[in-house]
mmCIF file of N, CA and C in Angstrom:
data_model
loop_
_atom_site.group_PDB
_atom_site.id
_atom_site.type_symbol
_atom_site.label_atom_id
_atom_site.label_comp_id
_atom_site.label_asym_id
_atom_site.label_seq_id
_atom_site.Cartn_x
_atom_site.Cartn_y
_atom_site.Cartn_z
ATOM 1 N N UNK A 547 -94.034 147.551 90.896
ATOM 2 C CA UNK A 547 -93.392 147.816 91.950
ATOM 3 C C UNK A 547 -92.832 149.053 91.825
ATOM 4 N N UNK A 548 -92.380 149.927 93.093
ATOM 5 C CA UNK A 548 -92.519 151.391 93.358
ATOM 6 C C UNK A 548 -90.479 151.028 93.057
ATOM 7 N N UNK A 549 -90.028 152.759 92.288
ATOM 8 C CA UNK A 549 -88.537 152.414 92.116
ATOM 9 C C UNK A 549 -87.128 152.066 94.207
ATOM 10 N N UNK A 550 -86.654 151.240 93.814
ATOM 11 C CA UNK A 550 -86.123 151.330 94.345
ATOM 12 C C UNK A 550 -84.633 152.201 94.153
ATOM 13 N N UNK A 551 -84.336 152.700 95.906
ATOM 14 C CA UNK A 551 -83.149 152.873 95.759
ATOM 15 C C UNK A 551 -81.594 152.411 95.053
ATOM 16 N N UNK A 552 -80.292 152.844 94.835
ATOM 17 C CA UNK A 552 -79.489 152.350 94.196
ATOM 18 C C UNK A 552 -78.386 151.413 95.041
ATOM 19 N N UNK A 553 -78.087 150.201 95.071
ATOM 20 C CA UNK A 553 -77.862 149.119 95.446
ATOM 21 C C UNK A 553 -75.783 149.410 95.940
ATOM 22 N N UNK A 554 -75.569 149.278 96.526
ATOM 23 C CA UNK A 554 -73.734 148.779 96.490
ATOM 24 C C UNK A 554 -72.636 147.635 96.590
ATOM 25 N N UNK A 555 -72.233 147.727 95.173
ATOM 26 C CA UNK A 555 -71.652 146.089 95.556
ATOM 27 C C UNK A 555 -71.187 145.266 96.892
ATOM 28 N N UNK A 556 -71.084 144.295 98.184
ATOM 29 C CA UNK A 556 -70.536 144.406 99.084
ATOM 30 C C UNK A 556 -69.781 143.078 98.965
ATOM 31 N N UNK A 557 -68.673 143.319 98.833
ATOM 32 C CA UNK A 557 -68.087 141.593 98.553
ATOM 33 C C UNK A 557 -67.732 140.891 99.868
ATOM 34 N N UNK A 558 -68.344 141.230 100.999
ATOM 35 C CA UNK A 558 -68.327 140.093 102.088
ATOM 36 C C UNK A 558 -69.729 139.840 101.622
ATOM 37 N N UNK A 559 -71.059 139.507 100.790
ATOM 38 C CA UNK A 559 -72.506 139.659 100.737
ATOM 39 C C UNK A 559 -71.920 138.717 98.842
ATOM 40 N N UNK A 560 -70.469 138.790 98.035
ATOM 41 C CA UNK A 560 -70.332 138.241 97.036
ATOM 42 C C UNK A 560 -69.695 137.392 96.964
ATOM 43 N N UNK A 561 -68.436 137.053 98.751
ATOM 44 C CA UNK A 561 -68.816 135.824 99.448
ATOM 45 C C UNK A 561 -69.125 134.942 99.363
ATOM 46 N N UNK A 562 -70.251 135.256 99.845
ATOM 47 C CA UNK A 562 -71.586 134.314 101.237
ATOM 48 C C UNK A 562 -72.029 133.987 99.287
ATOM 49 N N UNK A 563 -72.765 135.090 98.263
ATOM 50 C CA UNK A 563 -73.252 134.144 96.942
ATOM 51 C C UNK A 563 -72.077 133.517 95.840
ATOM 52 N N UNK A 564 -71.214 133.638 96.704
ATOM 53 C CA UNK A 564 -70.203 132.749 95.677
ATOM 54 C C UNK A 564 -70.275 130.731 96.770
ATOM 55 N N UNK A 565 -70.291 130.933 97.499
ATOM 56 C CA UNK A 565 -69.907 129.974 98.373
ATOM 57 C C UNK A 565 -71.318 129.235 97.977
ATOM 58 N N UNK A 566 -73.182 128.999 97.721
ATOM 59 C CA UNK A 566 -73.832 129.694 97.436
ATOM 60 C C UNK A 566 -73.773 128.136 96.455
ATOM 61 N N UNK A 567 -72.787 129.892 94.764
ATOM 62 C CA UNK A 567 -72.437 129.459 93.907
ATOM 63 C C UNK A 567 -72.008 127.860 93.737
ATOM 64 N N UNK A 568 -71.587 127.775 94.646
ATOM 65 C CA UNK A 568 -70.019 127.077 94.169
ATOM 66 C C UNK A 568 -70.556 125.053 94.769
ATOM 67 N N UNK A 569 -71.536 125.387 96.577
ATOM 68 C CA UNK A 569 -72.328 124.975 96.822
ATOM 69 C C UNK A 569 -73.063 124.036 95.702
ATOM 70 N N UNK A 570 -73.873 124.578 95.238
ATOM 71 C CA UNK A 570 -75.452 124.184 94.521
ATOM 72 C C UNK A 570 -74.726 123.520 93.126
ATOM 73 N N UNK A 571 -73.045 124.201 91.898
ATOM 74 C CA UNK A 571 -72.492 123.876 90.720
ATOM 75 C C UNK A 571 -72.145 122.514 91.259
ATOM 76 N N UNK A 572 -70.936 122.358 92.292
ATOM 77 C CA UNK A 572 -69.985 121.304 92.626
ATOM 78 C C UNK A 572 -70.922 120.084 93.439
ATOM 79 N N UNK A 573 -71.727 120.114 94.012
ATOM 80 C CA UNK A 573 -73.182 119.315 94.114
ATOM 81 C C UNK A 573 -74.773 118.686 93.783
ATOM 82 N N UNK A 574 -74.600 120.034 92.120
ATOM 83 C CA UNK A 574 -75.972 119.302 91.263
ATOM 84 C C UNK A 574 -77.075 118.956 92.834
ATOM 85 N N UNK A 575 -77.662 120.800 92.976
ATOM 86 C CA UNK A 575 -79.310 120.521 93.162
ATOM 87 C C UNK A 575 -79.343 122.264 93.496
ATOM 88 N N UNK A 576 -80.177 122.702 93.857
ATOM 89 C CA UNK A 576 -81.062 123.752 93.559
ATOM 90 C C UNK A 576 -81.822 124.130 93.941
ATOM 91 N N UNK A 577 -81.181 125.626 95.144
ATOM 92 C CA UNK A 577 -82.340 126.038 96.882
ATOM 93 C C UNK A 577 -81.446 126.751 97.835
ATOM 94 N N UNK A 578 -82.566 127.037 98.321
ATOM 95 C CA UNK A 578 -81.825 127.776 99.078
ATOM 96 C C UNK A 578 -81.336 127.480 99.601
ATOM 97 N N UNK A 579 -81.061 125.925 100.242
ATOM 98 C CA UNK A 579 -80.888 125.666 101.590
ATOM 99 C C UNK A 579 -79.725 125.199 100.975
ATOM 100 N N UNK A 580 -78.377 125.201 101.593
ATOM 101 C CA UNK A 580 -76.992 124.333 100.861
ATOM 102 C C UNK A 580 -77.336 123.217 101.660
ATOM 103 N N UNK A 581 -75.881 121.758 101.263
ATOM 104 C CA UNK A 581 -75.724 121.033 101.759
ATOM 105 C C UNK A 581 -75.527 121.458 103.537
ATOM 106 N N UNK A 582 -75.496 122.458 103.239
ATOM 107 C CA UNK A 582 -74.670 122.226 105.239
ATOM 108 C C UNK A 582 -75.919 122.657 106.206
ATOM 109 N N UNK A 583 -76.618 122.392 105.163
ATOM 110 C CA UNK A 583 -78.612 122.955 105.453
ATOM 111 C C UNK A 583 -79.299 124.250 106.377
ATOM 112 N N UNK A 584 -77.798 124.838 105.955
ATOM 113 C CA UNK A 584 -77.693 126.428 106.332
ATOM 114 C C UNK A 584 -78.095 127.259 105.172
ATOM 115 N N UNK A 585 -79.205 128.197 105.154
ATOM 116 C CA UNK A 585 -79.455 129.547 104.018
ATOM 117 C C UNK A 585 -78.643 131.037 104.626
ATOM 118 N N UNK A 586 -79.837 131.567 104.078
ATOM 119 C CA UNK A 586 -78.561 132.691 103.332
ATOM 120 C C UNK A 586 -77.898 133.845 105.039
ATOM 121 N N UNK A 587 -79.164 133.344 105.993
ATOM 122 C CA UNK A 587 -78.075 133.945 107.381
ATOM 123 C C UNK A 587 -77.686 133.508 107.857
ATOM 124 N N UNK A 588 -77.554 132.312 107.407
ATOM 125 C CA UNK A 588 -76.620 131.492 107.511
ATOM 126 C C UNK A 588 -74.416 131.678 106.732
ATOM 127 N N UNK A 589 -75.531 132.046 105.865
ATOM 128 C CA UNK A 589 -74.404 131.792 104.854
ATOM 129 C C UNK A 589 -73.755 133.599 105.100
ATOM 130 N N UNK A 590 -74.053 134.715 105.477
ATOM 131 C CA UNK A 590 -73.710 136.093 105.739
ATOM 132 C C UNK A 590 -73.202 135.836 107.763
ATOM 133 N N UNK A 591 -73.454 135.396 108.074
ATOM 134 C CA UNK A 591 -72.901 135.130 109.351
ATOM 135 C C UNK A 591 -71.258 133.890 109.182
ATOM 136 N N UNK A 592 -71.398 133.339 107.904
ATOM 137 C CA UNK A 592 -70.291 132.608 107.958
ATOM 138 C C UNK A 592 -69.405 133.581 107.658
ATOM 139 N N UNK A 593 -69.397 133.569 106.874
ATOM 140 C CA UNK A 593 -68.679 135.909 106.082
ATOM 141 C C UNK A 593 -68.678 136.832 106.526
ATOM 142 N N UNK A 594 -69.419 136.788 108.020
ATOM 143 C CA UNK A 594 -68.904 137.877 108.223
ATOM 144 C C UNK A 594 -69.829 139.375 108.655
ATOM 145 N N UNK A 595 -70.255 139.195 107.808
ATOM 146 C CA UNK A 595 -71.606 140.060 107.019
ATOM 147 C C UNK A 595 -72.817 140.628 108.523
ATOM 148 N N UNK A 596 -72.932 141.592 108.543
ATOM 149 C CA UNK A 596 -73.195 142.152 109.469
ATOM 150 C C UNK A 596 -75.278 142.772 109.236
ATOM 151 N N UNK A 597 -75.927 142.339 109.526
ATOM 152 C CA UNK A 597 -76.928 143.089 109.101
ATOM 153 C C UNK A 597 -78.027 143.163 109.091
ATOM 154 N N UNK A 598 -79.449 144.134 109.228
ATOM 155 C CA UNK A 598 -80.250 144.023 109.562
ATOM 156 C C UNK A 598 -81.576 143.322 109.021
ATOM 157 N N UNK A 599 -81.048 142.684 108.133
ATOM 158 C CA UNK A 599 -82.464 142.180 106.944
ATOM 159 C C UNK A 599 -81.878 142.029 105.689
ATOM 160 N N UNK A 600 -81.722 140.199 105.553
ATOM 161 C CA UNK A 600 -81.439 139.847 104.256
ATOM 162 C C UNK A 600 -82.199 139.305 103.873
ATOM 163 N N UNK A 601 -81.776 138.940 101.742
ATOM 164 C CA UNK A 601 -82.271 137.834 101.274
ATOM 165 C C UNK A 601 -81.496 138.007 99.900
ATOM 166 N N UNK A 602 -82.465 136.231 99.079
ATOM 167 C CA UNK A 602 -81.628 136.159 98.465
ATOM 168 C C UNK A 602 -82.644 135.569 97.214
ATOM 169 N N UNK A 603 -82.224 135.816 95.784
ATOM 170 C CA UNK A 603 -82.896 135.617 94.743
ATOM 171 C C UNK A 603 -81.271 134.086 93.789
ATOM 172 N N UNK A 604 -81.758 133.320 93.246
ATOM 173 C CA UNK A 604 -81.329 132.121 92.911
ATOM 174 C C UNK A 604 -82.023 131.515 90.928
ATOM 175 N N UNK A 605 -80.993 131.849 90.537
ATOM 176 C CA UNK A 605 -80.709 131.211 89.195
ATOM 177 C C UNK A 605 -80.292 130.460 88.922
ATOM 178 N N UNK A 606 -81.471 129.408 88.301
ATOM 179 C CA UNK A 606 -79.903 127.105 87.823
ATOM 180 C C UNK A 606 -80.810 128.417 86.217
ATOM 181 N N UNK A 607 -79.092 128.099 85.177
ATOM 182 C CA UNK A 607 -79.490 126.865 83.962
ATOM 183 C C UNK A 607 -79.624 127.971 83.170
ATOM 184 N N UNK A 608 -79.018 129.794 83.594
ATOM 185 C CA UNK A 608 -78.475 130.539 82.128
ATOM 186 C C UNK A 608 -77.238 132.013 82.898
ATOM 187 N N UNK A 609 -76.135 132.132 81.720
ATOM 188 C CA UNK A 609 -75.308 133.093 82.174
ATOM 189 C C UNK A 609 -75.426 134.766 81.700
ATOM 190 N N UNK A 610 -77.404 134.081 80.711
ATOM 191 C CA UNK A 610 -77.445 135.715 80.084
ATOM 192 C C UNK A 610 -78.514 137.046 81.172
ATOM 193 N N UNK A 611 -77.180 137.702 81.364
ATOM 194 C CA UNK A 611 -77.827 139.023 81.965
ATOM 195 C C UNK A 611 -79.908 139.670 81.573
ATOM 196 N N UNK A 612 -79.638 139.251 80.145
ATOM 197 C CA UNK A 612 -81.418 139.740 80.096
ATOM 198 C C UNK A 612 -82.478 138.462 80.605
ATOM 199 N N UNK A 613 -81.180 137.777 79.891
ATOM 200 C CA UNK A 613 -82.732 136.092 81.520
ATOM 201 C C UNK A 613 -82.842 136.057 82.438
ATOM 202 N N UNK A 614 -82.311 136.539 82.958
ATOM 203 C CA UNK A 614 -82.337 136.646 84.157
ATOM 204 C C UNK A 614 -82.337 137.383 84.659
ATOM 205 N N UNK A 615 -82.388 138.229 84.300
ATOM 206 C CA UNK A 615 -83.556 140.253 85.266
ATOM 207 C C UNK A 615 -84.731 139.755 84.439
ATOM 208 N N UNK A 616 -85.305 139.806 82.445
ATOM 209 C CA UNK A 616 -86.584 139.336 82.578
ATOM 210 C C UNK A 616 -87.413 138.205 83.485
ATOM 211 N N UNK A 617 -86.883 136.576 83.214
ATOM 212 C CA UNK A 617 -87.289 135.941 84.796
ATOM 213 C C UNK A 617 -86.519 136.753 86.515
ATOM 214 N N UNK A 618 -86.619 137.237 86.736
ATOM 215 C CA UNK A 618 -86.772 138.494 87.863
ATOM 216 C C UNK A 618 -87.945 139.084 88.319
ATOM 217 N N UNK A 619 -87.736 139.608 87.193
ATOM 218 C CA UNK A 619 -89.015 140.694 87.125
ATOM 219 C C UNK A 619 -89.817 140.357 86.783
ATOM 220 N N UNK A 620 -89.809 139.067 85.906
ATOM 221 C CA UNK A 620 -91.326 138.484 85.112
ATOM 222 C C UNK A 620 -92.204 137.899 86.457
ATOM 223 N N UNK A 621 -90.980 138.000 88.324
ATOM 224 C CA UNK A 621 -91.102 136.662 89.274
ATOM 225 C C UNK A 621 -92.382 137.924 90.201
ATOM 226 N N UNK A 622 -93.104 138.421 90.134
ATOM 227 C CA UNK A 622 -93.895 138.997 91.760
ATOM 228 C C UNK A 622 -92.436 138.191 93.311
ATOM 229 N N UNK A 623 -92.760 137.784 93.059
ATOM 230 C CA UNK A 623 -91.751 137.335 94.685
ATOM 231 C C UNK A 623 -90.070 137.799 94.519
ATOM 232 N N UNK A 624 -90.110 138.032 92.914
ATOM 233 C CA UNK A 624 -88.457 138.034 92.779
ATOM 234 C C UNK A 624 -88.684 139.380 92.022
ATOM 235 N N UNK A 625 -89.368 140.408 92.146
ATOM 236 C CA UNK A 625 -89.234 141.947 92.170
ATOM 237 C C UNK A 625 -89.922 142.033 93.438
ATOM 238 N N UNK A 626 -90.386 142.036 94.219
ATOM 239 C CA UNK A 626 -90.730 142.966 95.575
ATOM 240 C C UNK A 626 -89.429 142.447 95.818
ATOM 241 N N UNK A 627 -87.570 141.414 96.012
ATOM 242 C CA UNK A 627 -86.955 141.326 96.337
ATOM 243 C C UNK A 627 -85.673 142.199 95.457
ATOM 244 N N UNK A 628 -85.568 142.634 94.611
ATOM 245 C CA UNK A 628 -85.204 143.277 93.912
ATOM 246 C C UNK A 628 -85.546 145.256 93.991
ATOM 247 N N UNK A 629 -86.760 145.057 94.168
ATOM 248 C CA UNK A 629 -87.604 146.819 94.836
ATOM 249 C C UNK A 629 -87.547 146.719 96.118
ATOM 250 N N UNK A 630 -86.992 145.785 97.376
ATOM 251 C CA UNK A 630 -86.656 146.840 98.910
ATOM 252 C C UNK A 630 -86.660 147.328 99.073
ATOM 253 N N UNK A 631 -86.878 148.730 99.056
ATOM 254 C CA UNK A 631 -86.112 150.170 99.960
ATOM 255 C C UNK A 631 -85.372 150.002 101.018
ATOM 256 N N UNK A 632 -85.771 148.320 101.838
ATOM 257 C CA UNK A 632 -84.633 148.165 102.703
ATOM 258 C C UNK A 632 -83.215 147.328 102.653
ATOM 259 N N UNK A 633 -82.973 147.136 101.789
ATOM 260 C CA UNK A 633 -81.948 146.748 101.045
ATOM 261 C C UNK A 633 -81.433 147.067 100.347
ATOM 262 N N UNK A 634 -79.741 147.701 100.679
ATOM 263 C CA UNK A 634 -79.008 148.415 100.464
ATOM 264 C C UNK A 634 -77.380 147.909 99.056
ATOM 265 N N UNK A 635 -76.815 146.422 100.038
ATOM 266 C CA UNK A 635 -76.091 146.419 99.646
ATOM 267 C C UNK A 635 -76.451 144.846 98.760
ATOM 268 N N UNK A 636 -75.746 144.543 97.660
ATOM 269 C CA UNK A 636 -75.475 143.458 97.001
ATOM 270 C C UNK A 636 -74.519 142.969 96.882
ATOM 271 N N UNK A 637 -75.168 141.069 96.451
ATOM 272 C CA UNK A 637 -73.919 141.007 95.990
ATOM 273 C C UNK A 637 -74.484 139.665 94.887
ATOM 274 N N UNK A 638 -73.289 139.275 94.232
ATOM 275 C CA UNK A 638 -73.573 137.353 93.360
ATOM 276 C C UNK A 638 -73.030 137.101 92.618
ATOM 277 N N UNK A 639 -72.674 135.849 92.380
ATOM 278 C CA UNK A 639 -71.808 135.179 91.500
ATOM 279 C C UNK A 639 -72.548 134.167 91.634
ATOM 280 N N UNK A 640 -72.056 133.348 90.375
ATOM 281 C CA UNK A 640 -72.818 132.429 88.244
ATOM 282 C C UNK A 640 -71.143 131.825 88.646
ATOM 283 N N UNK A 641 -72.077 130.211 89.172
ATOM 284 C CA UNK A 641 -70.666 129.252 88.961
ATOM 285 C C UNK A 641 -71.653 128.104 88.249
ATOM 286 N N UNK A 642 -70.518 127.870 87.286
ATOM 287 C CA UNK A 642 -70.661 127.052 86.184
ATOM 288 C C UNK A 642 -70.052 126.181 86.483
ATOM 289 N N UNK A 643 -70.598 124.463 86.181
ATOM 290 C CA UNK A 643 -70.408 122.818 85.957
ATOM 291 C C UNK A 643 -70.962 122.386 85.314
ATOM 292 N N UNK A 644 -69.746 122.041 83.507
ATOM 293 C CA UNK A 644 -70.740 121.937 82.476
ATOM 294 C C UNK A 644 -71.061 119.697 83.300
ATOM 295 N N UNK A 645 -70.544 119.497 84.071
ATOM 296 C CA UNK A 645 -71.486 118.092 84.306
ATOM 297 C C UNK A 645 -72.655 118.143 85.030
ATOM 298 N N UNK A 646 -72.966 119.423 85.501
ATOM 299 C CA UNK A 646 -74.119 119.333 86.879
ATOM 300 C C UNK A 646 -75.425 119.395 85.391
ATOM 301 N N UNK A 647 -76.808 119.412 86.619
ATOM 302 C CA UNK A 647 -78.082 119.152 85.353
ATOM 303 C C UNK A 647 -78.449 121.029 84.679
ATOM 304 N N UNK A 648 -77.931 121.372 85.839
ATOM 305 C CA UNK A 648 -78.675 123.000 85.075
ATOM 306 C C UNK A 648 -77.599 123.741 84.107
ATOM 307 N N UNK A 649 -75.902 123.000 85.119
ATOM 308 C CA UNK A 649 -74.768 124.115 84.174
ATOM 309 C C UNK A 649 -73.953 125.090 85.084
ATOM 310 N N UNK A 650 -75.066 126.010 85.246
ATOM 311 C CA UNK A 650 -74.674 128.008 85.582
ATOM 312 C C UNK A 650 -76.167 127.995 86.948
ATOM 313 N N UNK A 651 -75.276 127.854 88.220
ATOM 314 C CA UNK A 651 -75.751 128.390 89.462
ATOM 315 C C UNK A 651 -75.681 130.086 90.043
ATOM 316 N N UNK A 652 -76.971 130.590 89.209
ATOM 317 C CA UNK A 652 -76.285 131.878 89.889
ATOM 318 C C UNK A 652 -76.824 132.379 91.398
ATOM 319 N N UNK A 653 -76.912 133.389 91.852
ATOM 320 C CA UNK A 653 -76.963 133.930 93.613
ATOM 321 C C UNK A 653 -77.404 134.794 93.810
ATOM 322 N N UNK A 654 -78.402 135.700 93.871
ATOM 323 C CA UNK A 654 -77.416 136.579 93.963
ATOM 324 C C UNK A 654 -78.347 137.096 95.126
ATOM 325 N N UNK A 655 -77.498 137.956 96.047
ATOM 326 C CA UNK A 655 -77.129 137.802 98.131
ATOM 327 C C UNK A 655 -77.768 139.748 98.531
ATOM 328 N N UNK A 656 -78.861 139.898 98.957
ATOM 329 C CA UNK A 656 -79.170 141.373 99.393
ATOM 330 C C UNK A 656 -78.903 141.622 100.941
ATOM 331 N N UNK A 657 -78.191 142.638 100.628
ATOM 332 C CA UNK A 657 -78.107 143.427 102.921
ATOM 333 C C UNK A 657 -78.856 144.119 103.284
ATOM 334 N N UNK A 658 -79.028 144.528 104.043
ATOM 335 C CA UNK A 658 -80.075 146.041 104.433
ATOM 336 C C UNK A 658 -79.259 145.840 105.536
#
């Protein structure tokens, strides 16, 4: 993938990511669809984030940044999200629950 421009951290996108990571950790599941049936577009609307485009990548089971980045960059579909030039903003959250299957749930959301 060609390099993309820098991303700006966005607190609303971060709130949407945190909501989803909490949902997955609390309810012991791993999916882009929340327990309310919504996806990233719904989560963005719920926090009031206006966008032209949205994307989401997930990872469960690790809190190590190098492990996460190697996983994302090694996956063509995830790498495509990371390098999309139309994404201008990012937010992310990792939530842990020792009683859940994967223990750690990372949501990274992109907006443009």
